[in-house]
mmCIF file of C-alpha atoms in Angstrom:
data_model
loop_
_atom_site.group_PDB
_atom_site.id
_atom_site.type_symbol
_atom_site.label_atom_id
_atom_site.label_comp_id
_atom_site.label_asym_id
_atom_site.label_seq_id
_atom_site.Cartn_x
_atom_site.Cartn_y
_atom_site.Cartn_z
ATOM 1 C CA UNK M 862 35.584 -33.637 -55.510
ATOM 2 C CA UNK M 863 32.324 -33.162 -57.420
ATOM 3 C CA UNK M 864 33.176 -34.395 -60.966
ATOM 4 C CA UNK M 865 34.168 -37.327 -62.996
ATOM 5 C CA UNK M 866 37.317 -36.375 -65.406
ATOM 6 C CA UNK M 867 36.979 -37.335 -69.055
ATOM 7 C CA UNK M 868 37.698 -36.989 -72.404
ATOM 8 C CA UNK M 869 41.345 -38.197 -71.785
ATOM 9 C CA UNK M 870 43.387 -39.826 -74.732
ATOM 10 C CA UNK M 871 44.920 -43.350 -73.950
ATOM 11 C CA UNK M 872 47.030 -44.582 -72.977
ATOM 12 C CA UNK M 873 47.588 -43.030 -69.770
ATOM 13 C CA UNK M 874 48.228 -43.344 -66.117
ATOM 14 C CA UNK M 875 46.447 -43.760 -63.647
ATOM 15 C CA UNK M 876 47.332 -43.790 -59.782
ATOM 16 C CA UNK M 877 44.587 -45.814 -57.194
ATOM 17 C CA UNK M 878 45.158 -44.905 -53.649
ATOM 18 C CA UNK M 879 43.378 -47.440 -51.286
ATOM 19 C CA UNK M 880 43.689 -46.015 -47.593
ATOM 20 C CA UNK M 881 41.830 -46.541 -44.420
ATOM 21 C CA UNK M 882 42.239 -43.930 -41.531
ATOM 22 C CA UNK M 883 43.725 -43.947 -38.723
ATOM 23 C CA UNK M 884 42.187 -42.197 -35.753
ATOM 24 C CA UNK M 885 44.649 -39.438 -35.356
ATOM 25 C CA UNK M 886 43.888 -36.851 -38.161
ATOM 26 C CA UNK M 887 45.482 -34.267 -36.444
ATOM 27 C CA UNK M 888 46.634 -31.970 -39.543
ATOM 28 C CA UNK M 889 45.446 -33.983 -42.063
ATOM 29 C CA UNK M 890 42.759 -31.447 -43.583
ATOM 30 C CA UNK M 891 44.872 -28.951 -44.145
ATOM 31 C CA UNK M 892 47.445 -31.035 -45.862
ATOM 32 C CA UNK M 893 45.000 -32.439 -48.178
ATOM 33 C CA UNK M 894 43.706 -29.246 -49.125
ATOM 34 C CA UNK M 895 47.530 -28.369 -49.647
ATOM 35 C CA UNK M 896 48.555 -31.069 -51.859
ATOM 36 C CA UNK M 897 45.487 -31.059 -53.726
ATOM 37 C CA UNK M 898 46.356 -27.262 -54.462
ATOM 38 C CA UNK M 899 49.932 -28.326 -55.141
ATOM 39 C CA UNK M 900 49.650 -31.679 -57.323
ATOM 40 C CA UNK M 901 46.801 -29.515 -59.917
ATOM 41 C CA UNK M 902 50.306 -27.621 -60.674
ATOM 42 C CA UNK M 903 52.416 -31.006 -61.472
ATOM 43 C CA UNK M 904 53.492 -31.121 -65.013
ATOM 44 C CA UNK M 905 51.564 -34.325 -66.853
ATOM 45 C CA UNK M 906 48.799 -34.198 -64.178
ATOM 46 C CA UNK M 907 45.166 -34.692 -65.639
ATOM 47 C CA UNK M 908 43.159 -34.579 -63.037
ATOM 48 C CA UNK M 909 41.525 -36.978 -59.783
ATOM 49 C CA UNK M 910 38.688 -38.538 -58.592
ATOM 50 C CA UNK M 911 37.691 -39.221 -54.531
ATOM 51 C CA UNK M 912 35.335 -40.601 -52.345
ATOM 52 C CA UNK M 913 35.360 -41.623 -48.945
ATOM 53 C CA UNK M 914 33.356 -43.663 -46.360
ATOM 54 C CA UNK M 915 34.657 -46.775 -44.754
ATOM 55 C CA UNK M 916 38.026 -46.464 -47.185
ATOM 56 C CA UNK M 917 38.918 -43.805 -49.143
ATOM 57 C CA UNK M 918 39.553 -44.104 -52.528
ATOM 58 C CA UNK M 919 41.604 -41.343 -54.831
ATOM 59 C CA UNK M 920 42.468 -42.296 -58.384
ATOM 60 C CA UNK M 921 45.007 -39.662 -59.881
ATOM 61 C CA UNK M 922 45.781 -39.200 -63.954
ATOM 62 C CA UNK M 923 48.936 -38.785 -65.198
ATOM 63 C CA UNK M 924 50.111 -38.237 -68.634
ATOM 64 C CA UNK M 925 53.367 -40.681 -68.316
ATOM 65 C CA UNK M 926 55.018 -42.725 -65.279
ATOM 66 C CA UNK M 927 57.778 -40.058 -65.118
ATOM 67 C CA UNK M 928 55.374 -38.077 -64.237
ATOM 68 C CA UNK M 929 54.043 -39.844 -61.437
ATOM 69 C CA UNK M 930 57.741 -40.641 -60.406
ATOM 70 C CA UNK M 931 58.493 -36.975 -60.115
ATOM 71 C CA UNK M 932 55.334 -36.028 -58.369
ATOM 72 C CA UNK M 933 56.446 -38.985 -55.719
ATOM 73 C CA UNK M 934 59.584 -36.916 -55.239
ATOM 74 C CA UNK M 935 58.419 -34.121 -55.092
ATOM 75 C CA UNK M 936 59.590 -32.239 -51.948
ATOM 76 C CA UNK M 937 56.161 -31.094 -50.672
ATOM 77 C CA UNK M 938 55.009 -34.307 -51.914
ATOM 78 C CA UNK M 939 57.689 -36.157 -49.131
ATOM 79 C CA UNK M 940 56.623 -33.845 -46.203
ATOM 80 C CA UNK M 941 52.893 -34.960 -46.823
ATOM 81 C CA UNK M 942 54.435 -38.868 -46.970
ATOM 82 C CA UNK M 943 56.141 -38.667 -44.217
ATOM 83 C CA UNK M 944 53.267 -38.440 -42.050
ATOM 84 C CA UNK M 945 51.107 -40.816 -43.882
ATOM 85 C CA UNK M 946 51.839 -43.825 -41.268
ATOM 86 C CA UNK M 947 50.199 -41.365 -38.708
ATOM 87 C CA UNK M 948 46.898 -40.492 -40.925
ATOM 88 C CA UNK M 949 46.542 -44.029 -42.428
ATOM 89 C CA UNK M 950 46.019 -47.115 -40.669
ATOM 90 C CA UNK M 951 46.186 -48.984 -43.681
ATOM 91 C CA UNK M 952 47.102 -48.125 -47.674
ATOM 92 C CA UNK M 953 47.998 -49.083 -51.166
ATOM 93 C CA UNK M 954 49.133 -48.044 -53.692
ATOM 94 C CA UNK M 955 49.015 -49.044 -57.481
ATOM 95 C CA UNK M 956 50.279 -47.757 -60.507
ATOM 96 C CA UNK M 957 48.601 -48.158 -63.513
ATOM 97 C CA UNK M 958 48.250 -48.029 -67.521
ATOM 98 C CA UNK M 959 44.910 -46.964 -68.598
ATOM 99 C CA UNK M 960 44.493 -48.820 -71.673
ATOM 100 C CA UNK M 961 40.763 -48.234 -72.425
ATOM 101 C CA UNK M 962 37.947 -45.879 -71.571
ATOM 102 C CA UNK M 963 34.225 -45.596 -72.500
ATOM 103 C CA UNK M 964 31.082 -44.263 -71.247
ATOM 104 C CA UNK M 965 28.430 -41.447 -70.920
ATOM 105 C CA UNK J 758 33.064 -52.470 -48.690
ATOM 106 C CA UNK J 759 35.033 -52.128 -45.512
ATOM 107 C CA UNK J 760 38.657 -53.437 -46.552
ATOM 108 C CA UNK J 761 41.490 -52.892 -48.705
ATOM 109 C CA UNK J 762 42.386 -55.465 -51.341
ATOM 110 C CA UNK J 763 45.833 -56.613 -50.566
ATOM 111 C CA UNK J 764 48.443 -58.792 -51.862
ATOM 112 C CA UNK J 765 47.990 -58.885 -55.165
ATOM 113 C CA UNK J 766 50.747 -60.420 -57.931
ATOM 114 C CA UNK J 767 51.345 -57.489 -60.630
ATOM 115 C CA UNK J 768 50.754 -57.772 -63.729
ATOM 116 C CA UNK J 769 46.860 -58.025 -62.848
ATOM 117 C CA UNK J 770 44.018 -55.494 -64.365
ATOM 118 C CA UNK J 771 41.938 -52.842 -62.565
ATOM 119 C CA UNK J 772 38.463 -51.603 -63.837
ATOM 120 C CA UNK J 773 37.412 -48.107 -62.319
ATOM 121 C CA UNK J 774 34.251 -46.923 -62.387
ATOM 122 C CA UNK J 775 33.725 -43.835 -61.952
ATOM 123 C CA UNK J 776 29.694 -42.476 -62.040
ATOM 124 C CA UNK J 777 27.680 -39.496 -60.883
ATOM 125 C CA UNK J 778 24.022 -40.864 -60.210
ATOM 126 C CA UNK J 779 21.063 -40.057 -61.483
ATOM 127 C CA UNK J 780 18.084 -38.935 -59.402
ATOM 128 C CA UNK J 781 15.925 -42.236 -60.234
ATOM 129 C CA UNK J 782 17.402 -44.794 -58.270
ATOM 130 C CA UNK J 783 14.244 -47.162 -57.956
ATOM 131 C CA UNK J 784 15.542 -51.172 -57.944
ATOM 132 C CA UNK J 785 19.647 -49.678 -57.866
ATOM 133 C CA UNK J 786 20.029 -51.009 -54.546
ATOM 134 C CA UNK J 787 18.558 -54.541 -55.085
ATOM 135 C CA UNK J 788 21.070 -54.697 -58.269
ATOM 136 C CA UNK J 789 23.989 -53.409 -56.537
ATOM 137 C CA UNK J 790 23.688 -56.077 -54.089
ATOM 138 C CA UNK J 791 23.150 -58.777 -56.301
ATOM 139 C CA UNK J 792 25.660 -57.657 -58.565
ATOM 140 C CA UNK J 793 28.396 -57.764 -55.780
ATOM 141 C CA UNK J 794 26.957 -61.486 -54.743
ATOM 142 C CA UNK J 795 27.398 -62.143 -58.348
ATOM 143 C CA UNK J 796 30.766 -60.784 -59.865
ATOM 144 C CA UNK J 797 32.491 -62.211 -56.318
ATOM 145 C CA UNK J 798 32.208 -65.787 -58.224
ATOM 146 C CA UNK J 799 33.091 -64.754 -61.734
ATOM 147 C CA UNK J 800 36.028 -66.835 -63.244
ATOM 148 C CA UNK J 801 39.244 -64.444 -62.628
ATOM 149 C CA UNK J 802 37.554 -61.821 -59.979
ATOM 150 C CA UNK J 803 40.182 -60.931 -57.337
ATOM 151 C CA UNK J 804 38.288 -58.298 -55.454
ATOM 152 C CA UNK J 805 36.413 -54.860 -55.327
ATOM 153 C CA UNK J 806 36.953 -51.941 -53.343
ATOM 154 C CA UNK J 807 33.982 -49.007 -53.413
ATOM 155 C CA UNK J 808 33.093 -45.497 -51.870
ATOM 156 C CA UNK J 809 30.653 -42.797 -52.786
ATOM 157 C CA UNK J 810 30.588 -39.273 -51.897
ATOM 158 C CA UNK J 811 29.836 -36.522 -54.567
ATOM 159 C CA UNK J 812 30.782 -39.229 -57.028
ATOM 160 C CA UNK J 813 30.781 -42.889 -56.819
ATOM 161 C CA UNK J 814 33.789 -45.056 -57.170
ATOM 162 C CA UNK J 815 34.302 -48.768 -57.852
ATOM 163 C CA UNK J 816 37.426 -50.326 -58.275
ATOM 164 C CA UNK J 817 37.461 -54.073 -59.423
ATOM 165 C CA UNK J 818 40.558 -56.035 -59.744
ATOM 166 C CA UNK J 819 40.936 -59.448 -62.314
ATOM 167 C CA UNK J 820 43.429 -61.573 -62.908
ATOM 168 C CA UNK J 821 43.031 -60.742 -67.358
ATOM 169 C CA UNK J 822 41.730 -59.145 -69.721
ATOM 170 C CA UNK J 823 39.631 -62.457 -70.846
ATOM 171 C CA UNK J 824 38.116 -62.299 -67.691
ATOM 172 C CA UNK J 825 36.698 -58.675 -67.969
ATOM 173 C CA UNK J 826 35.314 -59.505 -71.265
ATOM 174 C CA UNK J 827 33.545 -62.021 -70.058
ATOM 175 C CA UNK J 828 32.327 -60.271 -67.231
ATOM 176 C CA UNK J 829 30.912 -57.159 -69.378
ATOM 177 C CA UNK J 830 29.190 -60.240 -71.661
ATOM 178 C CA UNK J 831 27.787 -61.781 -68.532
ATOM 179 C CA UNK J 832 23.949 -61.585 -68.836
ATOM 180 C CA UNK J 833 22.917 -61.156 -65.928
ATOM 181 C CA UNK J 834 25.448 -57.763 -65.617
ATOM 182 C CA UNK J 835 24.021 -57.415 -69.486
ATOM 183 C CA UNK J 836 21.028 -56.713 -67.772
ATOM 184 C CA UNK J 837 22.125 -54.701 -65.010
ATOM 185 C CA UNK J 838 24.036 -52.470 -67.831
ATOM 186 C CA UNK J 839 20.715 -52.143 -69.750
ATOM 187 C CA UNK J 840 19.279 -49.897 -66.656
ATOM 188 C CA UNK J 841 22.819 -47.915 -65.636
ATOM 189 C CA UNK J 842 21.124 -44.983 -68.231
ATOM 190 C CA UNK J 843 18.651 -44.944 -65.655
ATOM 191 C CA UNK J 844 20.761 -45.122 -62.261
ATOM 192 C CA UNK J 845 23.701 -42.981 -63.559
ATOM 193 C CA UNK J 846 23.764 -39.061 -64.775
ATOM 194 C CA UNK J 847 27.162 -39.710 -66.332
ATOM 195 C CA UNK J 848 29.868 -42.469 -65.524
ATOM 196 C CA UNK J 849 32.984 -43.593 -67.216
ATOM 197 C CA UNK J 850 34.624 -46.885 -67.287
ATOM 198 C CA UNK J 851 38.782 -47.331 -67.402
ATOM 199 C CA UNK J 852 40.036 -50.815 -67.608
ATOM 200 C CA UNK J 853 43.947 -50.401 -66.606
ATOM 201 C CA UNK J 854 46.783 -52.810 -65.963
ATOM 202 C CA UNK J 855 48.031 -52.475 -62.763
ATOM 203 C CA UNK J 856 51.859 -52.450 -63.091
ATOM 204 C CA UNK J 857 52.887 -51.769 -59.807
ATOM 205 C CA UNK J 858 51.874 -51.460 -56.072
ATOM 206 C CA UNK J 859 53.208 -50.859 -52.603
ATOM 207 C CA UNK J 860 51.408 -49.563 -48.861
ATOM 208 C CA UNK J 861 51.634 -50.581 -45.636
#
C-alpha cells in the first residue's frame, strides 16, 4: 500500500482496524492478498490505507454504513474472520463518519 | 507506539493522518517526539496509535470536536504545522466521529 487516497466527497465512512499479531501467521499472506483483491470489488468501497510495524493499522473508505455492513457479511469476508482470533493477538475495530478532510 | 487504544465510550472523534514523507527530514524526529510528549496532555486527548511503512499513519482519538480545534490552534503544534511542507510530500487529514467499535 503505496498511496494516500484522496479527493473523496464527505461525508463518508471510514473503517480503522487496530490489530496486533499473533505469532502464528500461518496463511495469513495469502488471505490478505485475497481479500484485498476481493474488498477493491465491494460496491461503495473507496479505497484503504496500511502500515505496519509494532501494530498494524488499515483504515478502509466506504461510501455509506450499509456498505460496510454488507462487506462484514460478506461470505469470503466471514471465512477471512473466522480465523482472525488465530492471526491477531489483539484488535479493534471502529466505525466511523468522516466529517472533514483537508490537506496537500 | 506499541499498543492498541482500548475501551473507549462511543460517540468520541478520530483524526487520521495519513502522509507520504518528503525526502528532507532534518529536525522531524526531534518534533515528532516532542509533539507526542506534548498532545498526550492536551485537554480532551484519549490516545494515539501510529505505523509507517510506504505511508505513514497516525490515528488520534479525543473526546470532541472543541478539543481538536484547540489542538490544531495550539502553538506550539502551530509551529510544528508551519514545517509539515517540509517533512511531508503529500498528507491528508480526516477528522471522523467514531460511531462504533468492537475487537477482542
Amino acid at each position: 500500500m503505496s498511496h494516500i487516497i484522496d479527493h473523496l466527497q464527505v461525508p463518508y465512512y471510514a473503517v480503522i482496524f487496530s490489530s496486533i499479531h499473533s505469532e502464528d501467521l500461518e496463511g495469513y499472506r495469502e488471505m490478505d492478498a485475497r481479500m484485498q483483491d476481493w474488498v477493491a470489488r465491494q460496491p461503495g468501497f473507496l479505497g484503504f490505507e496500511s502500515a505496519r510495524q509494532a501494530i498494524g493499522l488499515t483504515v478502509s473508505y466506504w461510501e455509506s454504513l450499509e456498505a460496510i455492513a454488507a462487506w462484514r457479511r460478506d461470505p469470503q469476508h466471514q471465512q477471512a474472520q473466522q480465523q482472525a482470533p488465530r492471526w491477531y493477538r489483539h484488535y479493534r475495530v471502529r466505525i466511523c463518519r468522516v466529517e472533514r478532510e483537508y490537506g496537500v
